[in-house]
Amino acid sequence: NLTGFGLLTSTPEFLATFEPGDLRKPWYDWHGAGGITTNYHYVLKLTNNINELRTNSGLHSIVYRMSDAYLMYAEAANELNGPTGEAYAKINTIRERAGLPDLQGLSQEQFRQAIMNERKWELAFEFQRRWDLNRWGKLVEAVKSNAASNPEGAKNVQDYHQLCPIPPKELSLNSALTQNPGY
C-alpha cells in the first residue's frame, strides 16, 4: 500500500560493500513483489510485512541485540590483545548466520576493519552508525565518501560534527561535575 512515514532506502554505495553471498543484503535491497516494482532499494529489516514498506508502526523497534554485544566484545578484545580466538568466535558466529566464511589469520588492523564492516552490515538502520563512526574518528570521511547519494552532507560535513559536547547549562546543573571537573 506504500503509504505512511519513515521511508527507509539503502544507497547503492552501501549495497556495494556487502561480500558476495551475504544473506543480510536482500533485507536492504527490495525492489518489489506481487505487482509492486520500485526504483529504490527498500529496507525490509524494520517493516511489518512485505506490503508495508514505510514502517507504520514501532513493532520492530530494536533496543539491543546479541550481535551488537558480540561485536562490542570482539572489538574490545581486538583492541586489548589483537584478534584472539574468542574475538574470532564472536564475529564468526555473526558471519555464519549471514552465510559467510569464517575470518582467520588477520592482523589487528585487518580485524578492526572487519569489525567495522560487520557493524555496518549487521546493525544498519538501527541508529548506531553515527556513534560508531564518531568513536572510530571516521564520520567526516564516511559522509564525504557518500557524496553521490548525499551531496549536501558531503559538501557541509565538518570536523566539529564529530563532537558531542555537553551543553554548559547541563554541566552547571550537575554539581558533581562543576565541583570536580576531572570527574
Short mmCIF file of N, CA and C in Angstrom, two decimals, residues 69-90 108 111-112 115:
data_model
loop_
_atom_site.label_atom_id
_atom_site.label_comp_id
_atom_site.label_asym_id
_atom_site.label_seq_id
_atom_site.Cartn_x
_atom_site.Cartn_y
_atom_site.Cartn_z
N ALA A 69 26.29 -7.07 21.06
CA ALA A 69 27.15 -7.44 22.19
C ALA A 69 28.36 -8.24 21.70
N TYR A 70 28.16 -9.18 20.77
CA TYR A 70 29.26 -9.96 20.22
C TYR A 70 30.28 -9.07 19.52
N LEU A 71 29.78 -8.12 18.74
CA LEU A 71 30.69 -7.23 18.01
C LEU A 71 31.42 -6.29 18.96
N MET A 72 30.75 -5.83 20.00
CA MET A 72 31.44 -5.00 21.00
C MET A 72 32.54 -5.80 21.69
N TYR A 73 32.24 -7.05 22.03
CA TYR A 73 33.22 -7.92 22.68
C TYR A 73 34.43 -8.13 21.76
N ALA A 74 34.15 -8.45 20.50
CA ALA A 74 35.24 -8.70 19.54
C ALA A 74 36.09 -7.45 19.35
N GLU A 75 35.44 -6.29 19.29
CA GLU A 75 36.18 -5.03 19.11
C GLU A 75 37.06 -4.75 20.33
N ALA A 76 36.51 -4.91 21.52
CA ALA A 76 37.29 -4.65 22.74
C ALA A 76 38.45 -5.64 22.86
N ALA A 77 38.19 -6.91 22.59
CA ALA A 77 39.24 -7.93 22.68
C ALA A 77 40.36 -7.64 21.69
N ASN A 78 39.99 -7.23 20.49
CA ASN A 78 40.99 -6.90 19.48
C ASN A 78 41.84 -5.71 19.90
N GLU A 79 41.21 -4.69 20.48
CA GLU A 79 41.96 -3.51 20.89
C GLU A 79 42.89 -3.83 22.06
N LEU A 80 42.50 -4.74 22.92
CA LEU A 80 43.34 -5.10 24.07
C LEU A 80 44.48 -6.04 23.70
N ASN A 81 44.17 -7.10 22.94
CA ASN A 81 45.14 -8.18 22.71
C ASN A 81 45.31 -8.59 21.25
N GLY A 82 44.72 -7.85 20.33
CA GLY A 82 44.74 -8.30 18.94
C GLY A 82 43.65 -9.35 18.74
N PRO A 83 43.54 -9.89 17.54
CA PRO A 83 42.47 -10.85 17.27
C PRO A 83 42.73 -12.20 17.94
N THR A 84 42.03 -12.44 19.04
CA THR A 84 42.17 -13.70 19.79
C THR A 84 41.14 -14.71 19.30
N GLY A 85 41.27 -15.93 19.77
CA GLY A 85 40.32 -16.98 19.40
C GLY A 85 38.90 -16.64 19.81
N GLU A 86 38.74 -16.04 20.97
CA GLU A 86 37.40 -15.68 21.43
C GLU A 86 36.82 -14.54 20.61
N ALA A 87 37.65 -13.58 20.20
CA ALA A 87 37.19 -12.49 19.35
C ALA A 87 36.74 -13.04 17.99
N TYR A 88 37.53 -13.95 17.44
CA TYR A 88 37.14 -14.60 16.18
C TYR A 88 35.82 -15.36 16.35
N ALA A 89 35.67 -16.06 17.47
CA ALA A 89 34.44 -16.83 17.70
C ALA A 89 33.21 -15.93 17.67
N LYS A 90 33.30 -14.75 18.28
CA LYS A 90 32.15 -13.84 18.32
C LYS A 90 31.81 -13.32 16.93
N GLN A 108 45.78 -7.16 13.55
CA GLN A 108 44.90 -6.36 14.40
C GLN A 108 44.16 -5.31 13.57
N PHE A 111 41.53 -7.01 11.40
CA PHE A 111 40.40 -7.44 12.23
C PHE A 111 39.55 -6.22 12.61
N ARG A 112 40.20 -5.10 12.92
CA ARG A 112 39.49 -3.85 13.24
C ARG A 112 38.59 -3.46 12.07
N ILE A 115 35.57 -5.75 11.82
CA ILE A 115 34.54 -5.39 12.80
C ILE A 115 33.75 -4.17 12.31
#
